[in-house]
PDB file of C-alpha atoms in Angstrom:
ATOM      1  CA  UNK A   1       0.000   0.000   0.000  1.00 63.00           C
ATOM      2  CA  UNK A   2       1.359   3.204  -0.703  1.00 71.00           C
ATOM      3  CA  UNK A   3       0.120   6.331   0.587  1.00 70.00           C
ATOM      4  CA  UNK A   4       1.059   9.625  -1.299  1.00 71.00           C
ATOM      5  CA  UNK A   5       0.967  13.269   0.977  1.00 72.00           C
ATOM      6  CA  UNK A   6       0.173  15.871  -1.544  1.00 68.00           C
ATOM      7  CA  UNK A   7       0.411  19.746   0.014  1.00 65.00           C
ATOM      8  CA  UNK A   8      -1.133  22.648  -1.188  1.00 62.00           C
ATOM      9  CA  UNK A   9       0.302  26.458  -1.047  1.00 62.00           C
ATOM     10  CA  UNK A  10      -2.109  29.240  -1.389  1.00 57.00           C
ATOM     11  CA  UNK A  11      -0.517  32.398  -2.505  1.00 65.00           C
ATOM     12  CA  UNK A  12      -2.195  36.330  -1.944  1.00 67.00           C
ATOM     13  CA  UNK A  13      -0.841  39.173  -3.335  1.00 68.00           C
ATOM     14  CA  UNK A  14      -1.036  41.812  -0.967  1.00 70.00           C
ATOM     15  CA  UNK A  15      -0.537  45.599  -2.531  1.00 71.00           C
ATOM     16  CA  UNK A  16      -0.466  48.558  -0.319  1.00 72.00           C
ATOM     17  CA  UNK A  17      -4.394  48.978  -0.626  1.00 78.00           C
ATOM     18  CA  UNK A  18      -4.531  45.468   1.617  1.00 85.00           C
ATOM     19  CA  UNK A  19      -5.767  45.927   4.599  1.00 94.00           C
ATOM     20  CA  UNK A  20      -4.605  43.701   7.556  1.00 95.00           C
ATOM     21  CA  UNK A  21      -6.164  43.355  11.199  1.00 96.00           C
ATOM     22  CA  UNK A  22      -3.652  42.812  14.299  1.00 96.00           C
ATOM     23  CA  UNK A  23      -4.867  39.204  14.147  1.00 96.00           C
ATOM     24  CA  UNK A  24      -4.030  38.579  10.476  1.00 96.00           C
ATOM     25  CA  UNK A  25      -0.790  40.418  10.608  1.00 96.00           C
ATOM     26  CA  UNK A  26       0.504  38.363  13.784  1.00 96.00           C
ATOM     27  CA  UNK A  27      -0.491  35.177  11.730  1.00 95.00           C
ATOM     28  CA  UNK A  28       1.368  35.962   8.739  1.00 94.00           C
ATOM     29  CA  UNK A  29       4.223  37.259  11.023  1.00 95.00           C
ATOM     30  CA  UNK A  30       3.786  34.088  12.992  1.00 94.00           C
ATOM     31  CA  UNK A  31       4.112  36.516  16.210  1.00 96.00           C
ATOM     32  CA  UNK A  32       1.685  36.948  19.227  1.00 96.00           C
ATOM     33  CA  UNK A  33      -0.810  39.899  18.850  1.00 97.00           C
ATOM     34  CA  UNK A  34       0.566  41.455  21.866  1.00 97.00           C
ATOM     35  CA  UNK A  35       4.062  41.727  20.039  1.00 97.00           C
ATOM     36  CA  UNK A  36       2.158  43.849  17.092  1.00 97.00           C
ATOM     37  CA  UNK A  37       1.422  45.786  19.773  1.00 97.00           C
ATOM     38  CA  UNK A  38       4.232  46.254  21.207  1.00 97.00           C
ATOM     39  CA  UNK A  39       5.787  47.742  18.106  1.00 97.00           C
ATOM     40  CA  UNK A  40       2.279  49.986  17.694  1.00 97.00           C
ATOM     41  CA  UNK A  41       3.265  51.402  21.127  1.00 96.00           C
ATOM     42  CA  UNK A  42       7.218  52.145  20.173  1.00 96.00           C
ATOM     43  CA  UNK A  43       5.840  54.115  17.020  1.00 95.00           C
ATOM     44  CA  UNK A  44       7.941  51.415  14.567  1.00 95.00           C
ATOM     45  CA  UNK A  45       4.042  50.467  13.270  1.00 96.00           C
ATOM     46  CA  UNK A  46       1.359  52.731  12.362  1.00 94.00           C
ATOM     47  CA  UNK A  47      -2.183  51.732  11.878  1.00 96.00           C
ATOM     48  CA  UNK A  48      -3.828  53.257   8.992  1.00 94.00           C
ATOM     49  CA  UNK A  49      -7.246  53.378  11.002  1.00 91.00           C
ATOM     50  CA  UNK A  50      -8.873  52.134  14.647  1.00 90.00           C
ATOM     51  CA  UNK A  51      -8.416  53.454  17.718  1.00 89.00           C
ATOM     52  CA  UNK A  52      -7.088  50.395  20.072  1.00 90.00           C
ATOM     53  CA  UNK A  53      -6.235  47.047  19.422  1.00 90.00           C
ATOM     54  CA  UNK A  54      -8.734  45.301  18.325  1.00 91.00           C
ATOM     55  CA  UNK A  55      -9.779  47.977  15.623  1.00 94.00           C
ATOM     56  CA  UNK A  56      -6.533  48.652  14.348  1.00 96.00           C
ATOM     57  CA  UNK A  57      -6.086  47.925  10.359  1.00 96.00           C
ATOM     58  CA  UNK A  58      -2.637  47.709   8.943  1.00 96.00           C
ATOM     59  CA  UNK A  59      -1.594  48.754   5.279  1.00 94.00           C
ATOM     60  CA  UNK A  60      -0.090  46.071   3.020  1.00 89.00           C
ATOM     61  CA  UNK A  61       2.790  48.051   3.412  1.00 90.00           C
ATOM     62  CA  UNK A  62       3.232  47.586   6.892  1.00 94.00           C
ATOM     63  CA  UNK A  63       3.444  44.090   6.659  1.00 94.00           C
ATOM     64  CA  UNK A  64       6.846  44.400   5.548  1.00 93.00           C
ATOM     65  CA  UNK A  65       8.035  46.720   7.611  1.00 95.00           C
ATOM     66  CA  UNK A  66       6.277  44.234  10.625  1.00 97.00           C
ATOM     67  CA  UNK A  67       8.544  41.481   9.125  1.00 96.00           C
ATOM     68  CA  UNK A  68      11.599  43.234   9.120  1.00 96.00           C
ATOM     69  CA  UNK A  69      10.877  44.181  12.824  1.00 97.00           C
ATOM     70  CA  UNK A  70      10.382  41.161  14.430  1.00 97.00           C
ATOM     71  CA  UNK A  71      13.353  39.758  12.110  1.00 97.00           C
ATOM     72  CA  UNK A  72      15.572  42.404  13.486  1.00 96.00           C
ATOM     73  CA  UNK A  73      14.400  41.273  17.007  1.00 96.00           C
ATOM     74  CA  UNK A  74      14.767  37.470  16.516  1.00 96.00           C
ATOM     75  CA  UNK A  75      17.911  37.514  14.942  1.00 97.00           C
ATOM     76  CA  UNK A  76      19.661  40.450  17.090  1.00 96.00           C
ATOM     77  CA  UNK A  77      17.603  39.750  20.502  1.00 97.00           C
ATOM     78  CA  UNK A  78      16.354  43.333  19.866  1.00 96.00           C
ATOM     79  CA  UNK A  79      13.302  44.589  22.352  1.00 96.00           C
ATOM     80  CA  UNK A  80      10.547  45.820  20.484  1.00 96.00           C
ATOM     81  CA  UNK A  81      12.159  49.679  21.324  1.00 97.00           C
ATOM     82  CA  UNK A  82      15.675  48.541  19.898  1.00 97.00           C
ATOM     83  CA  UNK A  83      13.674  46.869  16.936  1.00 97.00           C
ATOM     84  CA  UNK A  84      12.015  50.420  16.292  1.00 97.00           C
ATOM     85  CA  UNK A  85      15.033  52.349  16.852  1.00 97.00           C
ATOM     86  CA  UNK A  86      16.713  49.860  14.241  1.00 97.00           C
ATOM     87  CA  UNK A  87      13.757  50.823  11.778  1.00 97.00           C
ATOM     88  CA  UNK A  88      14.339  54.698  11.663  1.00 97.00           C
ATOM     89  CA  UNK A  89      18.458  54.096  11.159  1.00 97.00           C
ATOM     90  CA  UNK A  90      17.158  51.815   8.034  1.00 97.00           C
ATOM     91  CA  UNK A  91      14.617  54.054   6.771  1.00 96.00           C
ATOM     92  CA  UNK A  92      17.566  57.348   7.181  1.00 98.00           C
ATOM     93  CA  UNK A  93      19.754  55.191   5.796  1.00 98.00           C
ATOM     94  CA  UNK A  94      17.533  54.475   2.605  1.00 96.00           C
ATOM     95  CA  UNK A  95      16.844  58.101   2.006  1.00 97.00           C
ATOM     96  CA  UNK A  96      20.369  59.021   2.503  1.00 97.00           C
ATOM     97  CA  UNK A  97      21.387  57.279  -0.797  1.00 97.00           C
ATOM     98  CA  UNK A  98      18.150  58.037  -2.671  1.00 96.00           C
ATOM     99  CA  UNK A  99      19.576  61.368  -1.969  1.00 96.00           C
ATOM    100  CA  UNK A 100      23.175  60.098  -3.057  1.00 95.00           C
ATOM    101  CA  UNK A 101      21.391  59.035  -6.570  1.00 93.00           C
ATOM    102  CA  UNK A 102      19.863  62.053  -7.396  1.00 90.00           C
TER     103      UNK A 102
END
């Protein structure tokens, strides 16, 4: 008897016109809610409307920025403030040489 696994990968484009709860953007993060939060709180994620947690609605665009977060944290043991701090050297960084381009 054989027995054959067959797995199936579902794919969604997400453009910045995507909107995201907390809950879906901890799932595709694979992060607790709380940790979203976290990085709400330390100003390194902005919701694009809602007034408290479980309101809040996240751009497509923030999704990678959430990524890069919580990859800065797991891979440098960064706090969600050191994650956020990390974020607004990157970002100066990136519009230092768009500057050095033009």
């Amino acid at each position: 008897m054989t027995v054959t696994k067959t797995s199936v990968t579902v794919t969604t484009v997400l453009t910045e016109d995507t909107v995201l709860t907390v809950q879906e953007l901890s799932t595709i993060c694979c992060v607790e809610p709380a940790q979203v939060a976290a990085l709400v709180g330390e100003g390194a994620l902005d919701p694009v409307a809602g007034s408290g947690p479980d309101e809040w609605r996240f751009s497509g665009t923030a999704l990678r920025r959430a990524r890069q977060a919580f990859r800065l944290s797991r891979d440098f043991e960064l706090s969600p403030a050191g994650a956020a701090l990390a974020l607004d050297l990157l970002d100066q960084i990136e519009q230092l040489r768009a500057q050095l381009r033009r």
